[in-house]
């Protein structure tokens, strides 16, 4: 008889412990946990509300400031390259153009157009030394970075 | 009150409290309809039921300029030396040596030859094939990282993006170890797990991920599989695409055009 009493006491204690655990869990689990699945539903909203930094090339067209460069870029072969690819993230600049400057890269061309192992053959690449000799020239002395194809006098194009 | 009575009373109080608690408090399991991102201001309503995202990398177009890596870094405040996306270069020689390099994730493009190629003593092999392979989180349909997270801090959304709840993450690093693609890292600033989110804060606003927008060659494509007209759906349905480590059974959602057997 004495043994059964001990077992019953143990079981009661276990039940109490279980209840305390369940209560503790409801207190400690974040409120939106389980809203959509085994995670905090609020975190989806939090992540999607992070502000963006890259604005897109369209925002440069609406501004009067870059009208000429935008037109040159849009009509040239480099129109496949977005403004911010070379000039860096522009959202802050569109909101505060006077205080936030864009990046003006010093050597914008060779990062893509230097001939290196691995670049696909159909992509225009140069070995600077053989392209313009030993002269310490900058690409932009001849090419316009926004529309780099040079039309020579005969009307044919050279890249 | 003796000990016996004390235990009995305590038990009654606890049981009563529990009952009251369960009746009075309903965790908000019921209102799980609707999209969680609708409340954002100045943004058209976003319904995550209408989207299922996928990513295509065209390795035949990639020029290894690293603009994607740089764009990702600025858009997502990725610490130096850590990468949400990176570019690898594979060089295959005539003696079938495979050399892979990715200096600083490829952020400043690549040198003409890989260090291992130029330093190798008596190296007389010819390069027969070389190409670039951009890598990022594969946003698997069966993500291992989600399964191993002990606190439910990483999950796959209804629109098919694997995200990290940095506020809830305890930084144990299980997910970092479990990812077969090495896409995750412990952010040195926040000490929580971090990885590519396909720029979830951009795509829910109708924009493209920063790396896709930055790519000058269109080597990265992103879109909605639920839209039958989308370019991404057309490519995955009609072109010959490959995925990384198919045998892992993770069902990745980043597809590679121009896949090579050497790519791991």
Coordinates of C-alpha atoms in Angstrom, one line a residue:
Chain A
X1 CA 0.0 0.0 0.0
X2 CA 2.8 2.4 1.0
X3 CA 4.5 1.8 -2.4
X4 CA 1.4 2.9 -4.4
X5 CA 1.2 6.1 -2.4
X6 CA 4.8 7.0 -3.5
X7 CA 4.0 6.3 -7.1
X8 CA 0.9 8.4 -7.0
X9 CA 2.9 11.3 -5.5
X10 CA 5.4 11.0 -8.2
X11 CA 2.8 11.1 -10.9
X12 CA 1.1 14.1 -9.4
X13 CA 4.5 15.9 -9.3
X14 CA 5.1 15.0 -12.9
X15 CA 1.7 16.4 -14.0
X16 CA 2.4 19.6 -12.1
X17 CA 5.8 19.9 -13.8
X18 CA 4.2 19.4 -17.2
X19 CA 1.6 22.1 -16.6
X20 CA 4.3 24.5 -15.4
X21 CA 6.2 23.8 -18.6
X22 CA 3.2 24.4 -20.8
X23 CA 2.4 27.7 -19.1
X24 CA 6.1 28.7 -19.3
X25 CA 6.2 27.9 -23.0
X26 CA 3.2 30.1 -23.8
X27 CA 4.9 32.9 -22.0
X28 CA 8.2 32.5 -23.7
X29 CA 7.0 31.8 -27.3
X30 CA 6.9 35.0 -29.4
X31 CA 3.3 36.1 -30.1
X32 CA 3.3 35.6 -33.9
X33 CA 5.1 32.3 -33.7
X34 CA 3.1 29.7 -35.7
X35 CA 1.1 32.3 -37.6
X36 CA 2.2 30.8 -40.9
X37 CA 4.4 27.9 -39.9
X38 CA 7.1 27.1 -37.5
X39 CA 8.5 30.6 -37.3
X40 CA 7.6 34.2 -36.2
X41 CA 5.1 35.6 -38.7
X42 CA 6.2 39.1 -37.8
X43 CA 9.7 38.5 -39.2
X44 CA 8.3 38.2 -42.8
X45 CA 6.9 41.7 -42.4
X46 CA 10.0 43.0 -40.8
X47 CA 12.3 41.7 -43.6
X48 CA 10.1 43.0 -46.4
X49 CA 10.1 46.5 -44.8
X50 CA 13.8 46.9 -45.0
X51 CA 14.5 50.0 -47.1
X52 CA 16.0 49.5 -50.6
X53 CA 19.4 51.1 -51.7
X54 CA 19.4 50.5 -55.4
X55 CA 16.7 52.5 -57.1
X56 CA 17.0 51.5 -60.8
X57 CA 18.0 53.5 -63.9
X58 CA 14.5 54.9 -64.5
X59 CA 15.0 57.3 -61.6
X60 CA 17.9 59.0 -63.5
X61 CA 15.6 59.7 -66.5
X62 CA 13.1 61.7 -64.6
X63 CA 15.7 64.1 -63.3
X64 CA 16.7 67.0 -65.4
X65 CA 20.2 66.8 -63.9
X66 CA 21.5 63.9 -66.0
X67 CA 19.4 64.4 -69.1
X68 CA 22.3 64.4 -71.6
X69 CA 24.2 61.4 -70.2
X70 CA 21.0 59.5 -69.8
X71 CA 20.2 60.0 -73.5
X72 CA 23.7 59.0 -74.6
X73 CA 23.6 55.9 -72.4
X74 CA 20.1 54.9 -73.5
X75 CA 20.9 55.1 -77.3
X76 CA 24.2 53.3 -77.0
X77 CA 25.4 49.7 -76.6
X78 CA 25.8 50.2 -72.8
X79 CA 22.1 50.6 -72.3
X80 CA 22.1 47.0 -71.1
X81 CA 24.2 48.1 -68.1
X82 CA 22.3 49.8 -65.3
X83 CA 23.5 53.2 -64.1
X84 CA 24.0 51.9 -60.6
X85 CA 26.2 49.0 -61.8
X86 CA 29.1 51.5 -62.2
X87 CA 27.8 54.5 -60.1
X88 CA 26.8 52.6 -57.0
X89 CA 23.5 52.5 -55.1
X90 CA 21.4 55.6 -55.8
X91 CA 18.3 55.7 -53.6
X92 CA 19.9 58.1 -51.1
X93 CA 21.1 60.3 -53.9
X94 CA 17.6 60.6 -55.5
X95 CA 16.2 61.7 -52.1
X96 CA 19.0 64.1 -51.3
X97 CA 21.0 64.8 -54.5
X98 CA 23.1 67.7 -53.1
X99 CA 24.5 65.9 -50.1
X100 CA 24.8 62.3 -51.3
X101 CA 27.2 61.8 -54.2
X102 CA 27.3 58.9 -56.6
X103 CA 30.5 56.9 -57.4
X104 CA 32.4 58.2 -60.4
X105 CA 34.8 55.3 -61.1
X106 CA 38.3 56.2 -62.2
X107 CA 38.9 53.1 -64.2
X108 CA 35.4 52.0 -65.1
X109 CA 36.2 49.9 -68.2
X110 CA 38.8 47.2 -67.5
X111 CA 36.9 45.6 -64.6
X112 CA 34.7 44.1 -67.4
X113 CA 36.7 44.5 -70.5
X114 CA 40.2 43.4 -69.5
X115 CA 41.1 40.2 -71.3
X116 CA 41.3 37.5 -68.6
X117 CA 41.0 33.7 -68.5
X118 CA 37.4 32.6 -68.3
X119 CA 35.6 35.5 -70.0
X120 CA 33.4 34.3 -72.8
X121 CA 34.9 34.7 -76.3
X122 CA 31.9 36.7 -77.7
X123 CA 32.4 39.5 -75.1
X124 CA 34.6 42.4 -76.2
X125 CA 37.8 42.3 -74.3
X126 CA 41.1 44.2 -74.6
X127 CA 44.7 43.7 -73.6
X128 CA 45.4 47.4 -72.8
X129 CA 49.1 47.3 -73.9
X130 CA 48.3 45.9 -77.4
X131 CA 45.1 48.0 -77.6
X132 CA 46.8 51.4 -77.4
X133 CA 50.5 50.7 -77.2
X134 CA 52.7 51.6 -74.4
X135 CA 51.2 55.1 -74.1
X136 CA 49.7 55.6 -70.6
X137 CA 46.3 56.4 -71.9
X138 CA 42.9 56.2 -70.3
X139 CA 40.1 54.5 -72.1
X140 CA 37.8 57.5 -71.8
X141 CA 40.2 59.6 -73.8
X142 CA 38.8 57.9 -76.9
X143 CA 35.7 56.2 -75.7
X144 CA 32.6 57.6 -74.1
X145 CA 31.9 55.3 -71.2
X146 CA 28.2 55.8 -71.6
X147 CA 28.2 54.8 -75.3
X148 CA 31.7 53.3 -76.0
X149 CA 31.4 52.5 -79.7
X150 CA 33.4 54.9 -81.8
X151 CA 32.1 55.8 -85.2
X152 CA 35.0 56.7 -87.5
X153 CA 35.0 58.8 -90.6
X154 CA 34.2 56.0 -93.0
X155 CA 31.0 55.3 -91.2
X156 CA 32.1 51.9 -90.0
X157 CA 32.1 51.1 -86.3
X158 CA 34.9 50.1 -84.1
X159 CA 34.6 48.9 -80.6
Chain B
X1 CA -1.8 23.7 7.1
X2 CA 0.3 20.6 7.0
X3 CA 2.4 19.5 4.2
X4 CA -0.3 17.2 2.6
X5 CA -2.8 20.1 2.5
X6 CA -0.2 22.4 1.1
X7 CA 0.5 20.1 -1.9
X8 CA -3.2 19.6 -2.5
X9 CA -4.0 23.3 -2.4
X10 CA -1.0 24.1 -4.7
X11 CA -2.2 21.5 -7.2
X12 CA -5.7 22.9 -7.2
X13 CA -4.5 26.5 -7.8
X14 CA -2.2 25.4 -10.6
X15 CA -4.9 23.4 -12.3
X16 CA -7.4 26.2 -12.0
X17 CA -4.8 28.7 -13.3
X18 CA -4.1 26.5 -16.3
X19 CA -7.7 26.2 -17.2
X20 CA -8.3 29.9 -17.0
X21 CA -5.2 30.5 -19.1
X22 CA -6.2 28.1 -21.8
X23 CA -9.8 29.5 -22.0
X24 CA -8.8 33.1 -21.8
X25 CA -5.8 33.1 -24.0
X26 CA -5.9 32.0 -27.6
X27 CA -2.5 32.3 -29.5
X28 CA -3.2 33.9 -32.9
X29 CA -3.1 30.6 -34.8
X30 CA -6.5 31.4 -36.4
X31 CA -5.9 34.6 -38.3
X32 CA -3.3 33.1 -40.7
X33 CA -5.0 34.3 -43.8
X34 CA -3.7 37.1 -46.0
X35 CA -0.2 38.2 -46.7
X36 CA 2.1 39.5 -44.0
X37 CA 3.6 42.2 -46.1
X38 CA 0.5 44.1 -47.1
X39 CA 0.9 46.7 -44.4
X40 CA 4.0 48.3 -45.9
X41 CA 3.4 51.9 -46.9
X42 CA 3.7 53.4 -50.4
X43 CA 3.9 49.9 -51.8
X44 CA 1.3 48.1 -53.9
X45 CA -0.4 45.3 -52.0
X46 CA 1.7 42.2 -52.2
X47 CA 0.0 38.8 -52.1
X48 CA 2.5 36.0 -51.5
X49 CA 0.1 33.4 -52.7
X50 CA 0.5 34.7 -56.3
X51 CA 4.3 34.1 -56.4
X52 CA 6.8 31.3 -56.4
X53 CA 10.2 32.6 -57.2
X54 CA 13.1 30.9 -59.1
X55 CA 16.6 32.1 -60.2
X56 CA 18.5 31.3 -63.4
X57 CA 22.2 31.8 -63.7
X58 CA 23.6 31.8 -67.3
X59 CA 27.2 30.7 -66.9
X60 CA 27.8 31.2 -70.6
X61 CA 27.2 34.9 -70.2
X62 CA 29.0 35.7 -66.9
X63 CA 32.2 37.7 -67.4
X64 CA 33.3 37.6 -63.8
X65 CA 33.2 41.3 -63.2
X66 CA 32.0 41.0 -59.6
X67 CA 29.4 43.8 -59.9
X68 CA 26.8 41.4 -58.4
X69 CA 28.9 40.7 -55.4
X70 CA 29.5 44.5 -54.9
X71 CA 25.8 45.3 -55.3
X72 CA 24.8 42.6 -52.9
X73 CA 27.2 43.9 -50.3
X74 CA 25.9 47.4 -50.4
X75 CA 22.2 46.5 -50.6
X76 CA 22.4 44.1 -47.7
X77 CA 25.2 45.5 -45.5
X78 CA 27.2 42.3 -45.9
X79 CA 30.4 42.6 -43.8
X80 CA 33.8 42.5 -45.5
X81 CA 35.1 39.0 -46.0
X82 CA 31.6 37.5 -46.0
X83 CA 29.4 36.9 -49.0
X84 CA 25.8 36.3 -49.7
X85 CA 26.7 35.8 -53.3
X86 CA 30.1 35.2 -54.9
X87 CA 31.6 34.3 -58.2
X88 CA 33.9 31.2 -58.8
X89 CA 36.2 30.7 -61.7
X90 CA 36.7 27.1 -63.0
X91 CA 39.8 26.5 -65.1
X92 CA 40.1 23.1 -66.7
X93 CA 43.4 22.0 -68.2
X94 CA 44.3 19.5 -70.9
X95 CA 45.5 17.0 -68.2
X96 CA 42.1 17.4 -66.7
X97 CA 43.1 19.3 -63.7
X98 CA 40.3 21.5 -62.3
X99 CA 41.4 24.7 -60.7
X100 CA 38.8 26.9 -58.9
X101 CA 39.5 30.4 -57.6
X102 CA 37.4 33.2 -56.1
X103 CA 39.6 36.0 -54.8
X104 CA 37.5 38.0 -52.3
X105 CA 34.4 36.4 -53.7
X106 CA 35.3 37.9 -57.1
X107 CA 34.2 41.3 -55.9
X108 CA 37.1 43.1 -57.7
X109 CA 37.0 40.7 -60.7
X110 CA 39.8 38.2 -61.4
X111 CA 43.5 38.2 -62.2
X112 CA 44.5 36.8 -65.6
X113 CA 45.4 33.4 -64.2
X114 CA 44.5 31.7 -61.0
X115 CA 47.3 31.8 -58.4
X116 CA 47.6 28.0 -58.4
X117 CA 48.1 28.0 -62.1
X118 CA 50.9 30.5 -62.2
X119 CA 52.7 29.3 -59.0
X120 CA 52.7 25.6 -60.0
X121 CA 56.2 24.4 -60.5
X122 CA 57.0 23.0 -63.9
X123 CA 53.4 23.6 -64.9
X124 CA 53.1 22.8 -68.6
X125 CA 49.4 22.2 -69.0
X126 CA 47.2 24.1 -71.3
X127 CA 43.9 25.6 -70.4
X128 CA 41.2 24.0 -72.4
X129 CA 38.2 25.4 -70.8
X130 CA 37.5 28.2 -68.3
X131 CA 34.3 29.8 -67.1
X132 CA 32.7 31.7 -64.3
X133 CA 30.0 30.4 -61.9
X134 CA 28.1 32.8 -59.7
X135 CA 26.9 31.2 -56.5
X136 CA 24.2 32.1 -54.0
X137 CA 21.7 30.5 -51.7
X138 CA 19.7 28.0 -53.7
X139 CA 16.4 28.6 -51.8
X140 CA 15.8 24.9 -51.8
X141 CA 12.3 23.4 -51.8
X142 CA 13.5 21.0 -49.2
X143 CA 15.9 23.2 -47.2
X144 CA 18.2 21.3 -44.8
X145 CA 18.9 24.5 -42.9
X146 CA 15.3 25.0 -42.0
X147 CA 15.1 21.4 -40.7
X148 CA 18.1 21.7 -38.4
X149 CA 17.2 25.1 -36.8
X150 CA 16.4 24.4 -33.2
X151 CA 14.5 27.6 -32.6
X152 CA 12.5 28.1 -35.8
X153 CA 14.5 31.1 -36.8
X154 CA 14.8 30.1 -40.5
X155 CA 11.9 29.2 -42.7
X156 CA 10.6 29.0 -46.3
X157 CA 7.9 31.5 -47.1
X158 CA 4.9 30.7 -49.2
X159 CA 6.5 32.5 -52.2
X160 CA 9.4 30.1 -52.1
X161 CA 12.1 32.2 -50.3
X162 CA 14.2 30.8 -47.4
X163 CA 14.6 33.6 -44.9
X164 CA 16.3 34.1 -41.5
X165 CA 14.6 35.7 -38.6
X166 CA 17.7 37.5 -37.2
X167 CA 15.9 38.6 -34.1
X168 CA 15.0 35.1 -33.1
X169 CA 18.3 33.4 -34.2
X170 CA 20.5 32.2 -31.4
X171 CA 23.6 31.9 -33.6
X172 CA 24.3 28.2 -32.9
X173 CA 25.6 27.7 -36.5
X174 CA 23.8 24.4 -37.2
X175 CA 22.4 25.8 -40.4
X176 CA 25.8 27.0 -41.5
X177 CA 27.2 23.5 -41.2
X178 CA 24.2 21.8 -42.7
X179 CA 24.0 23.8 -46.0
X180 CA 25.5 21.7 -48.8
X181 CA 26.2 24.8 -50.8
X182 CA 28.1 26.8 -48.1
X183 CA 25.7 29.7 -48.6
X184 CA 25.3 30.6 -45.0
X185 CA 27.7 32.3 -42.5
X186 CA 27.5 33.8 -39.0
X187 CA 27.4 37.5 -39.5
X188 CA 30.4 39.0 -37.7
X189 CA 28.4 42.1 -36.7
X190 CA 25.2 40.5 -35.5
X191 CA 26.5 37.1 -34.5
X192 CA 23.4 35.5 -36.1
X193 CA 23.1 33.4 -39.2
X194 CA 23.0 35.3 -42.5
X195 CA 22.6 34.5 -46.2
X196 CA 21.0 35.6 -49.5
X197 CA 17.4 36.5 -49.2
X198 CA 16.8 37.0 -52.9
X199 CA 16.5 40.6 -51.6
X200 CA 13.1 39.9 -50.1
X201 CA 12.7 43.5 -49.2
X202 CA 13.0 44.4 -52.9
X203 CA 11.0 41.7 -54.6
X204 CA 8.0 42.2 -52.3
X205 CA 8.1 45.8 -53.6
X206 CA 8.1 44.7 -57.2
X207 CA 11.9 45.3 -57.7
X208 CA 14.5 42.8 -58.8
X209 CA 17.2 41.5 -56.5
X210 CA 20.2 43.8 -56.4
X211 CA 22.6 41.3 -58.1
X212 CA 20.1 40.7 -61.0
X213 CA 19.8 44.5 -61.5
X214 CA 23.5 45.1 -61.3
X215 CA 24.6 42.3 -63.8
X216 CA 25.7 44.0 -67.0
X217 CA 25.4 40.9 -69.0
X218 CA 22.0 39.6 -68.0
X219 CA 23.6 36.5 -66.7
X220 CA 21.3 36.5 -63.6
X221 CA 17.6 36.1 -64.1
X222 CA 14.9 36.2 -61.5
X223 CA 11.1 35.7 -61.8
X224 CA 7.8 34.2 -60.8
X225 CA 7.1 30.5 -61.7
X226 CA 3.4 31.0 -61.2
X227 CA 3.4 33.4 -64.2
X228 CA 3.4 31.1 -67.3
X229 CA 4.6 34.0 -69.4
X230 CA 7.6 34.8 -67.3
X231 CA 11.1 34.5 -68.9
X232 CA 12.2 32.3 -66.0
X233 CA 9.4 29.8 -66.4
X234 CA 10.1 29.6 -70.2
X235 CA 13.8 28.9 -69.6
X236 CA 13.3 26.3 -66.9
X237 CA 10.6 24.5 -68.9
X238 CA 12.3 24.6 -72.3
X239 CA 16.0 24.9 -71.9
X240 CA 18.5 22.4 -70.6
X241 CA 19.3 23.5 -67.1
X242 CA 21.2 22.0 -64.2
X243 CA 21.2 22.4 -60.4
X244 CA 24.0 22.1 -57.9
X245 CA 24.4 18.9 -56.0
X246 CA 21.1 17.3 -57.2
X247 CA 21.9 14.1 -55.2
X248 CA 21.5 16.0 -51.9
X249 CA 17.8 15.9 -52.5
X250 CA 17.4 19.5 -51.5
X251 CA 15.6 20.5 -54.7
X252 CA 17.3 23.8 -55.4
X253 CA 15.5 26.7 -57.0
X254 CA 18.6 28.3 -58.6
X255 CA 19.1 26.8 -62.1
X256 CA 22.2 26.9 -64.1
X257 CA 22.4 27.3 -67.9
X258 CA 25.6 26.0 -69.5
X259 CA 26.1 23.6 -66.6
X260 CA 29.4 21.7 -66.6
X261 CA 30.1 18.3 -64.9
X262 CA 33.0 19.9 -63.0
X263 CA 30.8 22.4 -61.2
X264 CA 30.2 21.6 -57.6

